[in-house]
Structure formats: structure tokens, C-alpha cells
Coordinates of C-alpha atoms in Angstrom, one line a residue:
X828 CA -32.5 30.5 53.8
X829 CA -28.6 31.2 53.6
X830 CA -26.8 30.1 50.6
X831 CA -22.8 29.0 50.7
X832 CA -21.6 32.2 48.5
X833 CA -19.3 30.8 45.7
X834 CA -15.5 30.8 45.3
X835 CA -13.9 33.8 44.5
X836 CA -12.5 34.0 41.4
X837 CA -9.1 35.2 41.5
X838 CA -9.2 38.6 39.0
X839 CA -8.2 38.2 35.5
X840 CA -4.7 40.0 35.9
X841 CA -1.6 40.2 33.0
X842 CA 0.2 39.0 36.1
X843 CA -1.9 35.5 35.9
X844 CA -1.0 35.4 32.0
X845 CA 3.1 35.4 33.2
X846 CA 5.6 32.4 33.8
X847 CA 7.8 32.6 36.7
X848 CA 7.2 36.4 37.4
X849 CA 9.1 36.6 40.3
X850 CA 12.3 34.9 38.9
X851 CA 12.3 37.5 35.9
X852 CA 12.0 40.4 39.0
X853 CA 15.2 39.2 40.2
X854 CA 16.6 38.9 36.6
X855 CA 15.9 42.5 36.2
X856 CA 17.4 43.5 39.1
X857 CA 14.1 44.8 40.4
X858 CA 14.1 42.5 43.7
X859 CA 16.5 41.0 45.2
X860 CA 16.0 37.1 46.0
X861 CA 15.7 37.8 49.6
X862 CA 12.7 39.5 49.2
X863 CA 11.1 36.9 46.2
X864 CA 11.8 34.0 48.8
X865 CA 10.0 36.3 51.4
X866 CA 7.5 37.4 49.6
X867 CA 7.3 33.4 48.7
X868 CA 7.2 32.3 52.4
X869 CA 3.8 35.0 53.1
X870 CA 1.9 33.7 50.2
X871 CA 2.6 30.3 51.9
X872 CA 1.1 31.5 55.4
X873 CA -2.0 33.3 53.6
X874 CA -2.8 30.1 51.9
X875 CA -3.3 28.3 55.4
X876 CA -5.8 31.0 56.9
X877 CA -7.5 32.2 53.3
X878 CA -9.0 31.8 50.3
X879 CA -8.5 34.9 48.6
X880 CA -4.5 35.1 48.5
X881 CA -2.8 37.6 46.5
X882 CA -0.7 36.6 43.9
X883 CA 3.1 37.1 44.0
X884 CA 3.3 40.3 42.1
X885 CA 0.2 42.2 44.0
X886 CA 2.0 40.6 47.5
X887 CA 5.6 42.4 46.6
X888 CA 3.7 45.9 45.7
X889 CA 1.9 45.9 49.1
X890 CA 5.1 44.3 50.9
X891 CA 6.5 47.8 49.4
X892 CA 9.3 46.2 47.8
X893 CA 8.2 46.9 44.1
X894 CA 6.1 49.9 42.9
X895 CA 3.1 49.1 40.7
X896 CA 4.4 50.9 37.9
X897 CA 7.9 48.8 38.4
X898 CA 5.5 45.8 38.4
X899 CA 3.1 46.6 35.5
X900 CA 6.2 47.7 33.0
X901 CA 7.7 44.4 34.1
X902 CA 4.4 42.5 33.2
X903 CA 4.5 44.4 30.2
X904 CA 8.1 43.4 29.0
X905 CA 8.0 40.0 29.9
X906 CA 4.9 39.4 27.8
X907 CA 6.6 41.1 25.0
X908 CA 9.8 39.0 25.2
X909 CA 7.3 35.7 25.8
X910 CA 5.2 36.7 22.5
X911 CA 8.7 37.7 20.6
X912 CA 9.7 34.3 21.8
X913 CA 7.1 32.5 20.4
X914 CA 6.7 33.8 17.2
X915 CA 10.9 32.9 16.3
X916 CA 10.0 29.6 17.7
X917 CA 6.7 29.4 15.0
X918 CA 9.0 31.0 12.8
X919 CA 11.9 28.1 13.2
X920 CA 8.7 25.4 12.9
X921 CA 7.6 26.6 9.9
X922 CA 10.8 27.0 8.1
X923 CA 11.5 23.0 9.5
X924 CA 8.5 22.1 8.0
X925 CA 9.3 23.6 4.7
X926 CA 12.8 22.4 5.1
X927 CA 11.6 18.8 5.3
X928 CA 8.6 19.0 3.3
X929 CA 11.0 19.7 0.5
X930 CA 13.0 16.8 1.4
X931 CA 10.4 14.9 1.2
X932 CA 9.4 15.5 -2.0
X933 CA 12.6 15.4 -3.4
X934 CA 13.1 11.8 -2.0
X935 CA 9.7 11.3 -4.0
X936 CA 11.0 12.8 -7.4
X937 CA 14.0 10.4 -6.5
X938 CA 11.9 7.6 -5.5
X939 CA 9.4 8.2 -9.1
X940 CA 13.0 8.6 -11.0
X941 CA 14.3 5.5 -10.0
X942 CA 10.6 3.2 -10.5
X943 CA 10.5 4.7 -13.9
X944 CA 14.0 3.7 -14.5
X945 CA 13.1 0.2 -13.1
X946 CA 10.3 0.0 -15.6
X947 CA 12.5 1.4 -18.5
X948 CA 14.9 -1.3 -17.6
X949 CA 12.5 -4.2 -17.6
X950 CA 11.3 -3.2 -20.8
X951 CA 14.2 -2.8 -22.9
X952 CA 15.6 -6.2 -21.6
X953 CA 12.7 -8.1 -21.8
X954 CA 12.3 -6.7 -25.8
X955 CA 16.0 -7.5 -25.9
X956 CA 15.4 -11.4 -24.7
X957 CA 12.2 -11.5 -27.0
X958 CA 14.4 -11.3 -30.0
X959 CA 17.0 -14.1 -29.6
X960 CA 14.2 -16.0 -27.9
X961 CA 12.2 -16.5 -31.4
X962 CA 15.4 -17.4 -33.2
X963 CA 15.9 -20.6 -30.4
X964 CA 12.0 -21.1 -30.9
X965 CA 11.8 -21.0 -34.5
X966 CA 15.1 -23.5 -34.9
X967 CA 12.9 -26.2 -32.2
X968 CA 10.1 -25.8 -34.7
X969 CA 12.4 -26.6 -37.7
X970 CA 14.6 -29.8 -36.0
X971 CA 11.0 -30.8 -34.7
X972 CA 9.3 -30.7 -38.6
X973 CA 11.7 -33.0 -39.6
X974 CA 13.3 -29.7 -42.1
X975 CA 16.8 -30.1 -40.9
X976 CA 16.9 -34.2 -40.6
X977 CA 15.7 -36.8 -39.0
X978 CA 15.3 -36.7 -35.2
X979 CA 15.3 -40.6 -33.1
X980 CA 13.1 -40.9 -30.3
X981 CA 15.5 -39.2 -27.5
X982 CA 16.1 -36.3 -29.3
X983 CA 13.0 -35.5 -30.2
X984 CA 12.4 -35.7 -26.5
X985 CA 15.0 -33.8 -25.3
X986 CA 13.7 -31.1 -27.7
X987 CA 9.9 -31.4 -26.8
X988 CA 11.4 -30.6 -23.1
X989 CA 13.6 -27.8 -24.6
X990 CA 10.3 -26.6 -26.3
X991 CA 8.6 -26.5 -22.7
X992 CA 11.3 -24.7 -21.2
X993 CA 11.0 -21.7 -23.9
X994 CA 7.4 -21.5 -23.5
X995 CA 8.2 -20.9 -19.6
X996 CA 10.8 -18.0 -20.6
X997 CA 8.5 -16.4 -23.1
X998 CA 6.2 -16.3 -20.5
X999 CA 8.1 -14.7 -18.0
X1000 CA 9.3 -12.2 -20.7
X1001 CA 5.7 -11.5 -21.5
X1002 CA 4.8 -10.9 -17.7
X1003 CA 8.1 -8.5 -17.5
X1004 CA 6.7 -6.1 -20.4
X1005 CA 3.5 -6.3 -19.0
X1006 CA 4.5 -5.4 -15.4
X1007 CA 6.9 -2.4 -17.3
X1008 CA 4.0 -1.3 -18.9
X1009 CA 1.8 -1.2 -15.7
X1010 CA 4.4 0.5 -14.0
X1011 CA 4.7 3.0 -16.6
X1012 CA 1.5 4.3 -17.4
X1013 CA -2.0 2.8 -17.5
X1014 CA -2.9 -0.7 -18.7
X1015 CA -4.8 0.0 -22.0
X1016 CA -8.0 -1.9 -22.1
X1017 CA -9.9 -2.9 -25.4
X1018 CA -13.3 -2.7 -24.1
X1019 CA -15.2 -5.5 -26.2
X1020 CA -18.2 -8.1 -25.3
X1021 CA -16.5 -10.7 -23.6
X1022 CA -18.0 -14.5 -23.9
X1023 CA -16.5 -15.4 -20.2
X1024 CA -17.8 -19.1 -20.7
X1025 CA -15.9 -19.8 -24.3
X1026 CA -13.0 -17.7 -22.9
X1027 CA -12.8 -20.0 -19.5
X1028 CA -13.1 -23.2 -21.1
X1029 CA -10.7 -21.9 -23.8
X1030 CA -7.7 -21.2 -20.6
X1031 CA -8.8 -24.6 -18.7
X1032 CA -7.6 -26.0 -21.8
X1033 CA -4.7 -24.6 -22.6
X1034 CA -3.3 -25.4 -18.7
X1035 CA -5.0 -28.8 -19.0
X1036 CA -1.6 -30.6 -19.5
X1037 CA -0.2 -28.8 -16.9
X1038 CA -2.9 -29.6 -14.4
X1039 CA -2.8 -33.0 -15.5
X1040 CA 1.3 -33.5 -14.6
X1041 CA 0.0 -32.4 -11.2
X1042 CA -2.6 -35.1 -11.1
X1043 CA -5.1 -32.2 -10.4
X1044 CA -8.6 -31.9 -11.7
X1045 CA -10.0 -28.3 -13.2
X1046 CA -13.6 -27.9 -13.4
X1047 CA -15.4 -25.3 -15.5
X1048 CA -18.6 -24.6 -13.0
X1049 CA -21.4 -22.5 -15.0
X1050 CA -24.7 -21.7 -16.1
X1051 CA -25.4 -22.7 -19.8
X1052 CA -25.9 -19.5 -20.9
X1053 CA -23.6 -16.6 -19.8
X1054 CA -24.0 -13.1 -19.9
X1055 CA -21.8 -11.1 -22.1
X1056 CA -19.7 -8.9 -19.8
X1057 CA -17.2 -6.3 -21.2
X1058 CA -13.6 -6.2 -20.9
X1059 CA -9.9 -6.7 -22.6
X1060 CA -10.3 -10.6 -23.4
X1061 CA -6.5 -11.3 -24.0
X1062 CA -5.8 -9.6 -20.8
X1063 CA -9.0 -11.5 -18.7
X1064 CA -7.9 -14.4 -20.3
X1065 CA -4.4 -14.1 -18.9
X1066 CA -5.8 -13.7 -15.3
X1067 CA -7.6 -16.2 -15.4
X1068 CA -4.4 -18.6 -16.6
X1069 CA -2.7 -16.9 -13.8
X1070 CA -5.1 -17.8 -11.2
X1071 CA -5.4 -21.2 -12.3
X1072 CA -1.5 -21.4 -12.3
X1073 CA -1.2 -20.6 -9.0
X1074 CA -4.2 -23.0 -8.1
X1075 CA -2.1 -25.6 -9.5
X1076 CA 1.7 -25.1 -7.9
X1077 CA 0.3 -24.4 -4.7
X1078 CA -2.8 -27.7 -4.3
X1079 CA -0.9 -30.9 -3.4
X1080 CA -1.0 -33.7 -5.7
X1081 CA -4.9 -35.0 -6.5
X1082 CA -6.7 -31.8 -5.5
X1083 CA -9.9 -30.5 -7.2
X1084 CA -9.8 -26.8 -9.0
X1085 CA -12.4 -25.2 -10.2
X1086 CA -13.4 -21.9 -12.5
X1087 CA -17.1 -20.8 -11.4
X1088 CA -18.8 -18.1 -13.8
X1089 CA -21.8 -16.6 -11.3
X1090 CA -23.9 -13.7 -13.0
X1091 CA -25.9 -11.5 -11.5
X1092 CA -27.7 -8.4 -12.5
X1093 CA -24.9 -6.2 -12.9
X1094 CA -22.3 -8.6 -12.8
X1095 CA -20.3 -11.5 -13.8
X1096 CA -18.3 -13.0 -11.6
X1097 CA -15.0 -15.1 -11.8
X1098 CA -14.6 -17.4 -9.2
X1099 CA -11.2 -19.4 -8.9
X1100 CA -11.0 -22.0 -6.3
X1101 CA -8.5 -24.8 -5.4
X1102 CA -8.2 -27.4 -2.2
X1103 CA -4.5 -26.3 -1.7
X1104 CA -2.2 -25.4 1.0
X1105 CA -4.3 -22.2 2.0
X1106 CA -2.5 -18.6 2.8
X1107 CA -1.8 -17.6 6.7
X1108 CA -3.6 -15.0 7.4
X1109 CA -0.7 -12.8 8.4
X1110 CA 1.0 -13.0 5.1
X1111 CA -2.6 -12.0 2.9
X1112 CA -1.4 -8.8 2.9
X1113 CA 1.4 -9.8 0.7
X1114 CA -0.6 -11.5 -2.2
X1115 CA -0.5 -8.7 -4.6
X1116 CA 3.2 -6.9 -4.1
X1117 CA 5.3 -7.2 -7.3
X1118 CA 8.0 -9.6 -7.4
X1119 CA 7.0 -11.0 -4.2
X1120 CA 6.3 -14.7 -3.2
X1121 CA 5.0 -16.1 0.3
X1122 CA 7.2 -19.4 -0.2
X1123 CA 10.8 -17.3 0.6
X1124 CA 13.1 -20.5 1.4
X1125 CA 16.2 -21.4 -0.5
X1126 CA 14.9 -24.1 -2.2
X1127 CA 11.8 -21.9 -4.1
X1128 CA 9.8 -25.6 -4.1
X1129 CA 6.6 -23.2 -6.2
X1130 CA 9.2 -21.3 -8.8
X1131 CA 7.6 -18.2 -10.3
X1132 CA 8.9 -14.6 -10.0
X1133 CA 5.8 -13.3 -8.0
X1134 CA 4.7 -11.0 -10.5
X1135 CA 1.2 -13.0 -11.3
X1136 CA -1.1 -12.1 -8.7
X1137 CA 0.5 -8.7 -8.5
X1138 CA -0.3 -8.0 -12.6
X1139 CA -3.5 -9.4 -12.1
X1140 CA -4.6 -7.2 -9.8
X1141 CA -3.5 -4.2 -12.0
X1142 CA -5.3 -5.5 -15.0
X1143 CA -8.6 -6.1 -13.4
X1144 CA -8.3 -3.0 -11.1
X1145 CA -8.5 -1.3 -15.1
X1146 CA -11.3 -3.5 -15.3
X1147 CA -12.9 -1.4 -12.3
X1148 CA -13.1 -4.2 -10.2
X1149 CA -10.8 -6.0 -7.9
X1150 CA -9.9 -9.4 -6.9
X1151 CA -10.9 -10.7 -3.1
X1152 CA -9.4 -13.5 -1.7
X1153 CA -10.6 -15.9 0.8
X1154 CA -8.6 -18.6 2.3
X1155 CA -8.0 -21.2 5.1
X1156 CA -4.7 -22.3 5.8
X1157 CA -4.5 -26.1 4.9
X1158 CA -7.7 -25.6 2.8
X1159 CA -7.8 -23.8 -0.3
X1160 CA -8.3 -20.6 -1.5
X1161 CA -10.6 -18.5 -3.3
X1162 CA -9.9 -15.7 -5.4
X1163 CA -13.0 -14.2 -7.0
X1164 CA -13.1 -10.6 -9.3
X1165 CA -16.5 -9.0 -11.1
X1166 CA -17.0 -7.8 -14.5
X1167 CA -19.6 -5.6 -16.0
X1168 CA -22.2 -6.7 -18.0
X1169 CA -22.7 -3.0 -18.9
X1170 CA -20.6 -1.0 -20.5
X1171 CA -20.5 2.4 -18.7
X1172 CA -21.0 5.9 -20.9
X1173 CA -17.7 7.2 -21.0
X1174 CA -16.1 3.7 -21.9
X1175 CA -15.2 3.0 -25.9
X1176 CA -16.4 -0.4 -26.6

């Protein structure tokens, strides 16, 4: 039975290994560019009667217009000069690389200088607005005792309203040292039983009256009996407020809101829900980016610096958890986080 023989192979050569032989021939003065462009135009013919065609080098030594040695110490150069080639261009690529690697982390050290800068900033003028801050809150609390005279109807009023407004800038002076002192170095957590249950109801109250202004109604959603979980309760606590805040400026008038405490074996978790505007689904990735709000028009109808969400993500992130987020746009939202009902080994309760 006769079998179709295979191919041929054409021979592993240095020839096969060089660019543009024939051009460096002629560079060299070792042909002329008559006889490439010949040579050229017979390779052409061969390839329409065979297979097998020689390749240009092999074709000039048998049209006798190179010698082999010519050819071979041609061969020979030109892979030289290719390889020397190569090796300055690695050369130039790794020097780039360093060049730009050390760019880049000098823009870092830059970019670290100037966030801890930022941070140092934030601090000292938030410490410096604490102290004249106590002095207008401790005069409110004298006029308002009655220690300084008699106040009518209006202007106890006006400085029941004046009241409100320092509680909002102590706030936001409070968030500011907090967010300094996340920036700076890691949120120090008290690890102690935490009664989640006492410590929900507790915030729900404290935001009642603002909840009420809003016409909104907060629920407290739990179990009788709670686990104890483990965790920094001032700094839960002020999640939680922050959660519920939010739940409040963004649900339209008459909405429901609602703190859920659902335990598990390993867990507790927080569950913070509202019936309010909802969050497109292109801006989610937003939520948690300091000083960053979704509502960017000129007006600012929700207020807020947009440090909330982005603070309470550090603190429970040093809780080991995180907080997830669920939301439909014109329905609500959901933001939900987990604490431990263990404490583990290497924590200090």
C-alpha cells in the first residue's frame, strides 16, 4: 500500500534564525542588490515547480555569488549584533521600569504624606472647634436654668433651637476626630459583652424626636432574649445612630424604619431597614467613600458631610465584619452588619 511521504521539513539552519539576511548582505557590501533581487526572482520560480526550495542564503552560495564561509561569518555577525541588540533594549526596559517604579513610589510617599497631613489637619481643628464649642454650650445651659435671668417664651425658644444647632456641630466635630483617627492608625476597639437589644432600643430613643419631626415610625424588631455579642458599645452604638440617621433624611415623609436584631449561632446580626428613596444601582459603589454624598446638587436637600456611612464601615470592618447593603431604587434600603457572639483567642475582652 503506498503512503503520501510527509513534508519536508526545511533544515534547522542559523540562516532560518536571521531577519532580512539578504538586506544585511548588501549592507555589508557582500552582494550587490542586483544579485539579492536575482537571487530573489529564482527563489520565486522554485517555489512554483517545488517544495523543497532553498532559502536565500544557501540559493546565493550555489548561484556562486557568496562563498559559504562569507555566508556563515555573516550569519554569525548578524546574530551577534541581533543578540547585542536585544540585550541594550532589555537593558533600557529594565532601567524604565526602575525609573518609574520609583516614581511611583515616590508619588505614594507623597500621596501617604499628604493623607496624613489631611488627618493631622482634621484633628487639630476639630480639637480646636471642641473648645469654644463647650463655652457656647455651657452659656445655653446657664440662660436656659434660669442662672443668668429670666428668659420669656421666645427666647427660650430661640435658644432651645440654638441648643439644636450645637448638638449638630458637636456632632460633626465628633465624626471629624473620628474619621482623623481612622485615617491615622487603627480604630481602637474595647472588646466587651455587648447587650445589642438595650443598646438598640437605647439609640431608637435617643433619634426618636428626630424621627418624629419627619413623621417617620422606628421599630425595634427582636427576639426577647438576645445573645450577648462582643464589641466597642460606644462605637456600635454610633453606627447604629448613623444608620438610622440616614434611614430618616433619605425616607419621605410617613415611612416605616426598622432596627431588626437576628441571631444565629455565631452571630448577631444588625439589620437597618427603611421604605425610602432607594440607591441606583450605579452609584452603590459610592456608599462608603469619605466625604462623599450621592445627593451632589446645589441645594444639598439631605445636608450631612458624607462621612457616616464611610466611618461606619471602618468601625465595624475593626469589628471583623462588614456592612452589606441591599436596595431598590424607590423602595428602601437595607443595610445589615454581624457581630460575634464569641470572642476570638487573641482578642482582649
Amino acid at each position: 500500500m503506498n503512503q503520501t511521504a510527509p513534508p519536508k521539513k526545511p533544515a534547522l539552519t542559523p540562516e532560518i534564525l536571521v531577519p532580512r539576511l539578504g538586506d544585511y548582505l548588501v549592507e555589508r557590501g557582500l552582494i550587490s542588490t542586483e544579485q539579492l533581487q536575482s537571487a530573489l526572482q529564482q527563489q520565486a520560480v522554485l517555489r512554483k515547480t517545488q517544495e523543497d526550495v532553498p532559502l536565500l542564503g544557501e540559493l546565493l552560495v550555489e548561484m556562486g555569488m557568496i562563498t559559504r564561509a562569507d555566508l556563515e561569518t555573516a550569519i554569525t555577525e548578524h546574530v551577534l549584533q541581533l543578540r547585542n541588540a536585544l540585550q541594550e533594549t532589555n537593558r533600557q526596559l529594565e532601567q524604565r521600569v526602575r525609573e518609574r517604579t520609583a516614581e511611583l513610589e515616590k508619588a505614594l510617599e507623597k500621596l501617604a504624606e499628604l493623607s496624613q497631613l489631611k488627618a493631622n489637619f482634621i484633628a487639630n481643628i476639630s480639637h480646636e472647634l471642641r473648645t469654644p464649642l463647650t463655652h457656647v454650650r455651657g452659656y445655653q445651659d446657664l440662660l436656659l436654668s434660669g442662672d443668668l435671668g429670666e428668659l420669656n417664651a421666645e427666647q427660650i425658644n430661640a435658644l432651645r433651637t440654638m441648643q439644636r444647632s450645637t448638638d449638630r456641630l458637636e456632632r460633626l466635630i465628633e465624626d471629624l476626630i473620628l474619621f482623623a483617627t481612622a485615617e491615622r492608625t487603627q480604630l481602637p476597639i474595647q472588646w466587651l459583652p455587648l447587650d445589642l437589644r438595650t443598646l438598640s432600643s437605647e439609640i431608637i430613643t435617643q433619634i426618636h424626636a428626630k424621627a418624629r419631626d419627619h413623621q417617620h415610625e422606628v421599630q425595634l424588631i427582636s427576639p426577647a432574649e438576645v445573645p450577648v455579642v462582643y464589641g466597642d458599645q460606644e462605637k456600635i452604638g454610633w453606627v447604629i445612630y448613623q444608620l438610622l440617621d440616614n434611614a430618616i433624611k433619605f425616607t419621605p415623609p410617613g415611612g416605616k424604619i426598622t432596627v431588626e436584631l437576628i441571631p444565629d449561632d455565631l452571630h448577631v446580626t444588625v439589620r437597618v431597614s427603611d421604605t425610602g428613596i432607594g440607591i441606583p444601582p450605579n452609584r452603590m459603589g459610592e456608599l462608603f467613600e469619605p466625604f462623599h454624598q450621592l445627593d451632589n446638587s446645589p441645594t444639598r436637600k439631605y445636608g450631612g458631610t458624607g462621612l457616616g456611612l464611610s466611618l461606619a464601615q471602618k468601625i465595624i470592618e475593626a469589628h471583623d465584619s462588614s456592612i452589606q447593603v441591599l436596595s431598590e431604587l424607590g423602595r428602601g434600603s437595607r443595610f445589615s452588619f454581624a457581630l460575634k457572639r464569641k470572642l476570638a483567642p487573641f482578642k482582649e475582652a
